[in-house]
Short mmCIF file of C-alpha atoms and ligand atoms in Angstrom, two decimals:
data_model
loop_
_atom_site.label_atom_id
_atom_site.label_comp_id
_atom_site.label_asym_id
_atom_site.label_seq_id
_atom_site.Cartn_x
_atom_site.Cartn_y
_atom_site.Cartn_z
CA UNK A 86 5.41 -11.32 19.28
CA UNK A 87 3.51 -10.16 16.29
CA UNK A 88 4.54 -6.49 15.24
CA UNK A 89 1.09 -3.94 14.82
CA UNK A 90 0.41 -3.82 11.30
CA UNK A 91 0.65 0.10 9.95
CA UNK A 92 -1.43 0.76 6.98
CA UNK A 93 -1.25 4.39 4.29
CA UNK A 94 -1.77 3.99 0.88
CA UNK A 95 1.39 4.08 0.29
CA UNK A 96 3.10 1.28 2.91
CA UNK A 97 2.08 -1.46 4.47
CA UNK A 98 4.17 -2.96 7.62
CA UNK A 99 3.56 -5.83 10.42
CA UNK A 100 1.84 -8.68 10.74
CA UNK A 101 -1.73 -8.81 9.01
CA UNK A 102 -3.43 -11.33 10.82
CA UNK A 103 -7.78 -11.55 11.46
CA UNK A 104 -7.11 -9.58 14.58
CA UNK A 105 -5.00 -6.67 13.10
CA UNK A 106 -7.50 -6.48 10.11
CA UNK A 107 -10.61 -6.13 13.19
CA UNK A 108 -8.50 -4.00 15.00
CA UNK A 109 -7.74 -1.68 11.77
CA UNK A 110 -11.15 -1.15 10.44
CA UNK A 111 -12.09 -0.10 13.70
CA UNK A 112 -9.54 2.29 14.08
CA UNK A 113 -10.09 3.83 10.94
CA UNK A 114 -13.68 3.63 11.61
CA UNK A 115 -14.93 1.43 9.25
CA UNK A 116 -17.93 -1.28 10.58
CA UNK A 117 -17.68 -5.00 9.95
CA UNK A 118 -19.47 -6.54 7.45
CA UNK A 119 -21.46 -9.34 9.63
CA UNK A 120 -24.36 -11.74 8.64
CA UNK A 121 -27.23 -9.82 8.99
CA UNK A 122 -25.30 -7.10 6.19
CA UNK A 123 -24.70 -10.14 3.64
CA UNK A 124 -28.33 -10.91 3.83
CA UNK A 125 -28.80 -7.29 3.26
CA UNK A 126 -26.52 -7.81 0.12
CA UNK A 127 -28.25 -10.90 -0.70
CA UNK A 128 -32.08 -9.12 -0.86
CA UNK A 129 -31.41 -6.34 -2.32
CA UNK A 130 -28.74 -7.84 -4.79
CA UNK A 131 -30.00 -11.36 -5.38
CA UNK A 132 -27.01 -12.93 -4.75
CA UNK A 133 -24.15 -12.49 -2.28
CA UNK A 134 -20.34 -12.78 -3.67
CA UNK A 135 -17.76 -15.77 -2.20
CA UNK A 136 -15.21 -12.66 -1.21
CA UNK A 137 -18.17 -11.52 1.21
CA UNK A 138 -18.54 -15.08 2.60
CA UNK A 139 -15.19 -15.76 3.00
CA UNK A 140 -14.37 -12.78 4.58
CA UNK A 141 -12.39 -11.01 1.96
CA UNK A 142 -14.22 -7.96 1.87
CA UNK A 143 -14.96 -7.35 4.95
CA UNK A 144 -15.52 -3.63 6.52
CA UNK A 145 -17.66 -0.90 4.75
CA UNK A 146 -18.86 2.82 5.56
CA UNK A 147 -22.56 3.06 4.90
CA UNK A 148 -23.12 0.65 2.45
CA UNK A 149 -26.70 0.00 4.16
CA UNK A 150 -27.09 3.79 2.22
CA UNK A 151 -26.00 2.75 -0.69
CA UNK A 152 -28.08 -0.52 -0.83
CA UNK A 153 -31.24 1.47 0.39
CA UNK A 154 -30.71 4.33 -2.50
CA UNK A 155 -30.04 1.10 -4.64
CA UNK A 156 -33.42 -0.82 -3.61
CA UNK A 157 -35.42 2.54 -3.63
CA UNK A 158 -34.52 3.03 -7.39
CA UNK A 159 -32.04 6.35 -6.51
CA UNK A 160 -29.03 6.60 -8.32
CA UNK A 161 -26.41 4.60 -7.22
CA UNK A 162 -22.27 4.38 -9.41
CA UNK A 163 -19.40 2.52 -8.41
CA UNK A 164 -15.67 4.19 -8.20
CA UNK A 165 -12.58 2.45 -8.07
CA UNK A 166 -9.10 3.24 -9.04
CA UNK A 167 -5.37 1.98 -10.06
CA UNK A 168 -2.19 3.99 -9.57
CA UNK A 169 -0.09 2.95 -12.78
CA UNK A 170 3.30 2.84 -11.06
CA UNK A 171 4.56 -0.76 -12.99
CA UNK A 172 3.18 -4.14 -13.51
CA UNK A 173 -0.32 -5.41 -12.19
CA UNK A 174 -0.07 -8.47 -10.25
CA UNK A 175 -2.95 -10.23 -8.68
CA UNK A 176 -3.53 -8.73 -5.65
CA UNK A 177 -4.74 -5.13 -7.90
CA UNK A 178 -7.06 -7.45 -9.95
CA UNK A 179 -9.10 -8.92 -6.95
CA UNK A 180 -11.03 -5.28 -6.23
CA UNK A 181 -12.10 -5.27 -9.71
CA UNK A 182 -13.32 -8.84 -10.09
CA UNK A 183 -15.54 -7.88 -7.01
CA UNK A 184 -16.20 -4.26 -8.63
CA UNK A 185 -17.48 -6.23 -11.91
CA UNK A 186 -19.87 -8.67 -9.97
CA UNK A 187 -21.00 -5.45 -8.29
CA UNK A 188 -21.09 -3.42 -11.30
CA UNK A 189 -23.44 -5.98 -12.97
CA UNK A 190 -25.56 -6.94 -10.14
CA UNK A 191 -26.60 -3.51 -9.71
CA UNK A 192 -26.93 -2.55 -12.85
CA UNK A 193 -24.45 0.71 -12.78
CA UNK A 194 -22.03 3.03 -13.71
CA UNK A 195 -18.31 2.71 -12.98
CA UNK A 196 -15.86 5.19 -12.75
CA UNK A 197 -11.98 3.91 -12.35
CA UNK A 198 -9.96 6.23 -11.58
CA UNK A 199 -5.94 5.77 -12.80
CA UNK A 200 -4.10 8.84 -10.78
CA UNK A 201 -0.71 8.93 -13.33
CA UNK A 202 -0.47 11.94 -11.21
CA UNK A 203 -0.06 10.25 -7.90
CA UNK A 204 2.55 7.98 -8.96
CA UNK A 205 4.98 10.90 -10.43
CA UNK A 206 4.11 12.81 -6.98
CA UNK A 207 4.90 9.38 -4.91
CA UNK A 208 7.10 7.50 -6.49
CA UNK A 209 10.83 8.31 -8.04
CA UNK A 210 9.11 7.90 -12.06
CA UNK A 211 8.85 9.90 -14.45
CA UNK A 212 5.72 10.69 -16.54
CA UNK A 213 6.61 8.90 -20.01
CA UNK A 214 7.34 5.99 -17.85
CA UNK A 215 4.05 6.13 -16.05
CA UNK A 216 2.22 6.86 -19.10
CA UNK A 217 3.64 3.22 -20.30
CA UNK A 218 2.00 1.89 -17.32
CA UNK A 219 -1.01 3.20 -17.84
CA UNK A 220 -1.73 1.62 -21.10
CA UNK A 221 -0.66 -0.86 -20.01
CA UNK A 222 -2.30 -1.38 -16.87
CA UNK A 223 -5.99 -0.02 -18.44
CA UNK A 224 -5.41 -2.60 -20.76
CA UNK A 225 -5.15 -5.16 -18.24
CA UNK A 226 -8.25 -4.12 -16.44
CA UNK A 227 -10.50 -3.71 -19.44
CA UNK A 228 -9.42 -7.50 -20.17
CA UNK A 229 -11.74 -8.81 -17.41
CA UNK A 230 -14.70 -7.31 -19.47
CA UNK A 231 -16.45 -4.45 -17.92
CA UNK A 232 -19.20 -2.94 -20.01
CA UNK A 233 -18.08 -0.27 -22.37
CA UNK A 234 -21.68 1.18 -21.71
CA UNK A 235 -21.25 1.86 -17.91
CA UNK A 236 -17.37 1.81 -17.33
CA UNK A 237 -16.05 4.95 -17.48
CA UNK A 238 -12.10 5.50 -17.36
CA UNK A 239 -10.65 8.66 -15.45
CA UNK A 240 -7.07 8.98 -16.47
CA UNK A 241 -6.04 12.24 -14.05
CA UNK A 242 -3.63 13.87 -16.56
CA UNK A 243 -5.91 13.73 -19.26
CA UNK A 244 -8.89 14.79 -17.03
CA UNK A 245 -6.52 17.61 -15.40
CA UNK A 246 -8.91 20.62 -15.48
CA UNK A 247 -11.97 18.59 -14.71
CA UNK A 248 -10.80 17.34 -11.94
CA UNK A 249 -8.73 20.86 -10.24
CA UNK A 250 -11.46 22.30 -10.88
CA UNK A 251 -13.18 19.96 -8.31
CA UNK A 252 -10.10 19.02 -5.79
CA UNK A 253 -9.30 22.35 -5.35
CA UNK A 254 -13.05 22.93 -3.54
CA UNK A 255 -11.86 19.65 -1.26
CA UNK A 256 -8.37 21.35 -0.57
CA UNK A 257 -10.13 24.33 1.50
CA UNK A 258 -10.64 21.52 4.00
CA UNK A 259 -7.98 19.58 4.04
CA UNK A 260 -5.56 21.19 6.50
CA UNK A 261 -1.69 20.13 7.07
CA UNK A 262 -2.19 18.31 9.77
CA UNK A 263 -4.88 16.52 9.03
CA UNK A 264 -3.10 14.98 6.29
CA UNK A 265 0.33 14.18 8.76
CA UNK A 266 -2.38 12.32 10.99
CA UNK A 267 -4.21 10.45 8.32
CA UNK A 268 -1.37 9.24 5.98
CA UNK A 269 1.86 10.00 8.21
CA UNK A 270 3.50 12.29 6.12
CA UNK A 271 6.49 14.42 7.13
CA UNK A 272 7.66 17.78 7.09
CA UNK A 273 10.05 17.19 4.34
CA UNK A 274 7.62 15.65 2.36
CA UNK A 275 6.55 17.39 -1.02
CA UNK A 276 3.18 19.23 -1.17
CA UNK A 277 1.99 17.17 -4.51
CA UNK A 278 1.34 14.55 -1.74
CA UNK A 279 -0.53 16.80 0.62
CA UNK A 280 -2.79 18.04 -2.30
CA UNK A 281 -3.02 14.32 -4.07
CA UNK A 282 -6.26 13.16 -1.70
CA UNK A 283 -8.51 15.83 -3.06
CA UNK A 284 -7.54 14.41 -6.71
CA UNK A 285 -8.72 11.52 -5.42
CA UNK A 286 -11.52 12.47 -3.69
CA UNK A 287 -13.19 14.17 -6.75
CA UNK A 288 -14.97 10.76 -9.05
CA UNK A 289 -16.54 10.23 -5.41
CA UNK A 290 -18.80 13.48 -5.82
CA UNK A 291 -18.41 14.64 -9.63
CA UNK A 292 -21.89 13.32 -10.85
CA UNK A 293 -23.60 14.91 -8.38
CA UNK A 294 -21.66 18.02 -8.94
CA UNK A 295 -21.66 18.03 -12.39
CA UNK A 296 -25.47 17.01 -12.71
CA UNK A 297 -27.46 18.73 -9.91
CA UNK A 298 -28.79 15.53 -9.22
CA UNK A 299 -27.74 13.69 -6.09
CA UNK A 300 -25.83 10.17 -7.04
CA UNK A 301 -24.80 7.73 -4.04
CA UNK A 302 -21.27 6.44 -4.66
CA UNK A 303 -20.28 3.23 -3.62
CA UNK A 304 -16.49 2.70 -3.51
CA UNK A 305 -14.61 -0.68 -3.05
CA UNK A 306 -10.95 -0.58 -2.16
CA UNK A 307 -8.37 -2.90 0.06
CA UNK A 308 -7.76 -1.31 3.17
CA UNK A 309 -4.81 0.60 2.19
CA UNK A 310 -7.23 3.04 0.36
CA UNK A 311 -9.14 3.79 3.30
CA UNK A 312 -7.32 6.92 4.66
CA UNK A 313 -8.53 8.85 1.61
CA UNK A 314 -12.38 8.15 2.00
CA UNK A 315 -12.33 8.51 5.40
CA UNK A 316 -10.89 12.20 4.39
CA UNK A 317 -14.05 12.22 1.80
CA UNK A 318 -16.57 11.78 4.00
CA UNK A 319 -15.43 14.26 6.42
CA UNK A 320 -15.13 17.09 4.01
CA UNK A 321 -17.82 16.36 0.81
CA UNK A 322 -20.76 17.16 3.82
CA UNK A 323 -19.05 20.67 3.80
CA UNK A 324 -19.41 21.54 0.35
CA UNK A 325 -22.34 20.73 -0.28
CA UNK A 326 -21.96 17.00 -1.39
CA UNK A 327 -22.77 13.43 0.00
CA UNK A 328 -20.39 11.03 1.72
CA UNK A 329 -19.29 8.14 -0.17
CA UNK A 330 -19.36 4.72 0.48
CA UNK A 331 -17.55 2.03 0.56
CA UNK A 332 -16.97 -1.34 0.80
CA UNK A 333 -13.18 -2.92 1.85
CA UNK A 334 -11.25 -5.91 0.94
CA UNK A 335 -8.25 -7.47 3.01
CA UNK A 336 -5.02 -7.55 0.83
CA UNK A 337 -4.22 -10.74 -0.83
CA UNK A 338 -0.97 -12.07 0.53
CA UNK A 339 2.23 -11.85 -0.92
CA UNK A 340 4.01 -14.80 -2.72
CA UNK A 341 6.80 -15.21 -0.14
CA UNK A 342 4.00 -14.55 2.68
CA UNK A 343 5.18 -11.25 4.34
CA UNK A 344 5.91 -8.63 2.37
CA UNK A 345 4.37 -6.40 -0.31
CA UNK A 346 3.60 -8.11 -3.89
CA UNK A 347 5.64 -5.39 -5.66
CA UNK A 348 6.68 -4.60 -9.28
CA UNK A 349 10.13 -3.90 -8.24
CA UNK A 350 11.00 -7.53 -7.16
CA UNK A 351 9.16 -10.26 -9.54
CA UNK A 352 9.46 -12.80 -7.11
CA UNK A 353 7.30 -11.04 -4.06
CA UNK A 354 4.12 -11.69 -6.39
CA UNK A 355 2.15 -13.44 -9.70
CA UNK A 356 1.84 -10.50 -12.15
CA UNK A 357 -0.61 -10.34 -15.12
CA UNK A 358 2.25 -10.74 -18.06
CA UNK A 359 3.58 -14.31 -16.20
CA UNK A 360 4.01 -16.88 -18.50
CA UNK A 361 2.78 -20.42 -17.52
CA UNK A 362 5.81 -22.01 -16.79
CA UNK A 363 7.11 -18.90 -14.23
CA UNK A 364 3.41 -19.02 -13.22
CA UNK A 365 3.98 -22.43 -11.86
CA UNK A 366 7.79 -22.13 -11.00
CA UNK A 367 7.17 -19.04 -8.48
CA UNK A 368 4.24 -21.24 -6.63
CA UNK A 369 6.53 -24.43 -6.51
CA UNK A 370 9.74 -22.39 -5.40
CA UNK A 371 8.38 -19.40 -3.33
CA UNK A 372 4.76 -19.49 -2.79
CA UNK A 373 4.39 -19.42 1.41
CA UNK A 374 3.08 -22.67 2.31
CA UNK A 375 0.59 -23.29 5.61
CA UNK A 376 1.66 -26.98 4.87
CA UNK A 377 3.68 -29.30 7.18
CA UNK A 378 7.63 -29.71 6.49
CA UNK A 379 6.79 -33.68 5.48
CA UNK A 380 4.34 -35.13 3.66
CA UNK A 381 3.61 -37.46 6.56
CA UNK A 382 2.88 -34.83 8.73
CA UNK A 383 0.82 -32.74 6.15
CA UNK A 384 -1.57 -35.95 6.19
CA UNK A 385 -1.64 -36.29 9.50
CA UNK A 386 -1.84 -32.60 10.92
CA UNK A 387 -2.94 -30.78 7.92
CA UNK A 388 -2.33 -27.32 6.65
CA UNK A 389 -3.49 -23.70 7.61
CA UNK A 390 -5.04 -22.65 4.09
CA UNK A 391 -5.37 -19.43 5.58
CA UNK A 392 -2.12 -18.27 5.26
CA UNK A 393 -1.30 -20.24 2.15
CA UNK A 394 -0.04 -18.37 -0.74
CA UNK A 395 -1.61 -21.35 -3.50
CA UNK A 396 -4.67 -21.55 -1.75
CA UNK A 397 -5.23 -18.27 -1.01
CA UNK A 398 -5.16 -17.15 -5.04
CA UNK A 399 -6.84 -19.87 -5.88
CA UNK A 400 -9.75 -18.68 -3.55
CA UNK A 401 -9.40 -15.37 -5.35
CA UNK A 402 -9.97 -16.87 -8.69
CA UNK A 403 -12.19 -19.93 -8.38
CA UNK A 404 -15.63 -18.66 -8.30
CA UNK A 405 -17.31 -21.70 -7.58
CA UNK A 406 -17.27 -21.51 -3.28
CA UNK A 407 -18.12 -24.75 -2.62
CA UNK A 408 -15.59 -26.26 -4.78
CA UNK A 409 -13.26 -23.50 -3.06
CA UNK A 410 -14.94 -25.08 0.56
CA UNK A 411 -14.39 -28.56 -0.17
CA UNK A 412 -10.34 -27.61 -1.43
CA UNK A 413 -10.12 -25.86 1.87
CA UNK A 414 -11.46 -28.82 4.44
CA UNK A 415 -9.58 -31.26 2.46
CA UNK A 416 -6.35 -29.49 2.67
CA UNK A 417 -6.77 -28.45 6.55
CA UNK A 418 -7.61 -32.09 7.26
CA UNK A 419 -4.04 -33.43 4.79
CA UNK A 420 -6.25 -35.13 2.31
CA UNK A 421 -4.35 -32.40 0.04
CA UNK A 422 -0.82 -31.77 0.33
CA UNK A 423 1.01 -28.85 -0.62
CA UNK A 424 2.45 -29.78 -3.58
CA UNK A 425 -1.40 -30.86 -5.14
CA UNK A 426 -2.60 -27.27 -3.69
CA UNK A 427 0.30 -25.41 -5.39
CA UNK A 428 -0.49 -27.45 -8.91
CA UNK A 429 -4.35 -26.78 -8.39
CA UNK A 430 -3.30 -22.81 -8.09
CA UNK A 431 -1.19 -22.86 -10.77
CA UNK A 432 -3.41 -24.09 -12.99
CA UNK A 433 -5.89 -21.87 -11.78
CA UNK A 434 -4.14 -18.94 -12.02
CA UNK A 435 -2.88 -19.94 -15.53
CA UNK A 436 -6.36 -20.40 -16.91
CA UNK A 437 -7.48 -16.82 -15.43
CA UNK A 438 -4.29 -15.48 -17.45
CA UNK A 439 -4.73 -17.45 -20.50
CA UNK A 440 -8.69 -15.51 -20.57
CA UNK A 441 -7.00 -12.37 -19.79
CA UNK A 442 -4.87 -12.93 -23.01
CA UNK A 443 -7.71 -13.94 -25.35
CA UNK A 444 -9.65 -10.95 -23.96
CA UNK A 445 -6.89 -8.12 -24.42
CA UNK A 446 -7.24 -7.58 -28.21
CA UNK A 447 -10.88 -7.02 -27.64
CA UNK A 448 -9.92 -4.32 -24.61
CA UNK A 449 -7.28 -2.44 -27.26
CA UNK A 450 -10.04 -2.06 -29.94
CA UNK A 451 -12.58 -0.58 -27.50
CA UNK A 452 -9.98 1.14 -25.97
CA UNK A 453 -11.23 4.28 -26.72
CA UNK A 454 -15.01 4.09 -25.97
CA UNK A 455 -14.29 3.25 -22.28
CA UNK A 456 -13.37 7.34 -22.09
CA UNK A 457 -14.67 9.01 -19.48
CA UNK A 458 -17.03 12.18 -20.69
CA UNK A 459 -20.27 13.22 -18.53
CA UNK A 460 -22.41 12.55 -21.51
CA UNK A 461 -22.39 9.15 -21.36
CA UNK A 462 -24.05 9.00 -17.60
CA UNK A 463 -28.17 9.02 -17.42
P1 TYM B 507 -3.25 0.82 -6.33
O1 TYM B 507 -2.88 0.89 -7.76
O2 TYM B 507 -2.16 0.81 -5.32
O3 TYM B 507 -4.12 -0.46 -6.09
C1 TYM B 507 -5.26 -0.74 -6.91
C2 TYM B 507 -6.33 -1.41 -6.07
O4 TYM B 507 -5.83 -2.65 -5.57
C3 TYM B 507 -5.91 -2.70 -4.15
N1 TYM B 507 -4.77 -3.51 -3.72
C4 TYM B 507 -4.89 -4.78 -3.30
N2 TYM B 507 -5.97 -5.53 -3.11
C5 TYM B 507 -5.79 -6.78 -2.64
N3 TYM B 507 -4.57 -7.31 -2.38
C6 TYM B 507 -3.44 -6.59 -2.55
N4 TYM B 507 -2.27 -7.12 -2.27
C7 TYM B 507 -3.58 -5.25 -3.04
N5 TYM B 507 -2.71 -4.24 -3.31
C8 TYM B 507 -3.46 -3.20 -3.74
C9 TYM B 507 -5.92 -1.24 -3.71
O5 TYM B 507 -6.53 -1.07 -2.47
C10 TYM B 507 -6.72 -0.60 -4.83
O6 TYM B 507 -8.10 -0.77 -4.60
N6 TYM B 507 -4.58 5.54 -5.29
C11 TYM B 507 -5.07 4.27 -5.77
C12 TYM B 507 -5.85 4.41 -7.07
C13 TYM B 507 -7.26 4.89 -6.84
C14 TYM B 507 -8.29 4.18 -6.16
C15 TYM B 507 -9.42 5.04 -6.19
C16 TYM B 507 -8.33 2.90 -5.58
C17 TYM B 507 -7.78 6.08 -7.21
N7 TYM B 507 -9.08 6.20 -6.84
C18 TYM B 507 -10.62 4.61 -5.61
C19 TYM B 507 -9.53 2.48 -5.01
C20 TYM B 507 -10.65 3.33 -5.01
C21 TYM B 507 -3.90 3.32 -5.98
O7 TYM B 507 -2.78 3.73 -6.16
O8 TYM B 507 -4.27 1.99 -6.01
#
């Protein structure tokens, strides 16, 4: 009997299958992304990403809004975050591949967001240690080559008054329990964590706040981040400022296939620093397989690609869908067998690293023009 999946932004438990992401969004009270809102995407964008028709990201809160501000010529930015608390591994990189595609088929802004804050709050690490990852991890986002124009990093420590100033206008409304209902916490938990959602609320408003002038923000997060906005849009209304919206991925699966991909055991995911060789060691050794436990039954049963570790990152990085289509028929029908899917990933993945690599010395010498300052938005 599959166990409910639980979602915060801080844990994930149970069983994420199609019908526990449905039955999440809806809970949460997020809408479905269906056909007739990818050819929403597709006229007002001019083109429609493989994560929307493959069902990756798949809820959203108003983006119709956004699109029609977008189409209409209002202005319309892009926020999205990272909480440095150790290593990136691929699952953290798929919101900002979409995030770029977005970023340059609309033509905007970006803020990103990296709350060093939340992760001393959250987690048992100190600040120098966080700052590490910060670097680190900034680095590692830069290296998929935003626009140095339009992408505009937050760092929360460094931002500290510009943002209090802000959160603190959220915090009026965001009441104790409130904040046990939407992320679960406890008594005994530590008031950082209570106050940390109206850090994180603030890039969703601070244009509009800061210039007068209202700006539509368009958010895209896995589900995990969806408690916050859905405390955003409740409260921005009552000070004056406009809901955000958003658009929402599924997570990408972990290596071992249950589980979180976490920094704290290398073998529960692919991280960004992965050499080749462990690249293709964890997929031969632990990747989850949807394959059969022979090959003669993989050819004649197939596989479920859908909960296949290989196939599922090499859907994340192969942007070509119907090369990504063809894999997936071929290795549901056992033309492929698992061992040819988890060489196809790793190959895959490695090439995505090896650019990532090339691209980093690039990221370190514009480094500092990616700085967030309100005089660089018009
Ligand atoms: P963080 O660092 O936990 O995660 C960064 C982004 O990655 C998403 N994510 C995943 N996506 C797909 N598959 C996975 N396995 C997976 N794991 C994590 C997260 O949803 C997130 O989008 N508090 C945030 C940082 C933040 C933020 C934001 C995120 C600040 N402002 C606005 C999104 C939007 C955090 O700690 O994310």
């Amino acid at each position: 009997m599959p166990e409910d999946a639980n979602i915060t932004p801080w844990s994930v438990s149970g069983d994420l299958t199609e019908s526990q992401y449905q039955r999440i969004a809806h809970e949460f009270g997020a809408k479905i992304i269906d056909s007739e809102m990818i050819e929403r995407i597709r006229s007002v964008l001019g083109d429609v990403h493989p994560y929307l028709l493959n069902g990756t990201f798949y809820a959203h809160r108003d983006l119709d809004i956004a699109l029609e501000d977008l189409k209409n010529g209002k202005k319309v930015y892009l926020y999205t975050g990272r909480g440095p608390s150790g290593k990136m591994h691929l699952g953290h990189i798929l919101p900002f591949l979409f995030t770029k595609w977005l970023q340059e088929k609309m033509g905007a802004h970006l803020i990103i967001q990296i709350t060093d804050d939340e992760k001393f709050v959250f987690r048992d690490l100190e600040l120098n240690d966080v700052a590490r990852y910060t670097r680190e991890n900034i680095l590692d986002i830069l290296s998929l080559g935003f626009n140095p124009k339009k992408t505009h990093i937050l760092v929360d420590t460094e931002n500290a008054g510009l943002l209090y100033n802000s959160a603190i206008k959220v915090s009026r409304f965001v009441n104790v329990s409130l904040s046990k209902a939407v992320f679960g916490f406890q008594d005994s938990d530590n008031v950082g964590k209570f106050f940390f959602t109206c850090i994180q609320s603030v890039p969703a408003f601070m244009l509009t706040e800061h210039t007068g002038e209202t700006w539509r923000c368009l958010v895209p997060y896995a589900i995990d981040q969806d408690p916050h906005f859905k405390v955003s849009r409740d409260v921005l209304p009552k000070i004056g400022m406009p809901k955000p919206s958003s658009i929402i991925s599924k997570f990408m699966p972990a290596l071992k296939g249950s589980g979180k991909m976490s920094s704290s055991d290398p073998n529960s995911g692919i991280f960004l620093d992965d050499s080749p060789t462990t690249v293709k060691k964890k997929l031969m050794k632990y990747a989850f397989s949807g394959g059969r436990d022979t090959a003669e039954e993989q050819r004649k049963y197939g596989a479920n690609p859908d909960i296949d570790f290989a196939f599922n990152a090499y859907r994340l990085l192969e942007p070509d869908n119907e090369k990504v289509r063809k894999v997936y028929e071929s290795y549901r029908s056992g033309a492929i067998l698992s061992g040819e899917m988890k060489t196809l990933a790793s190959d895959t993945i490695n090439s995505f690293l090896a650019k990532l690599r090339e691209n980093r010395p690039k990221a370190e010498e514009l480094f500092d023009s990616y700085k967030f300052s309100f005089d660089k938005f018009s």
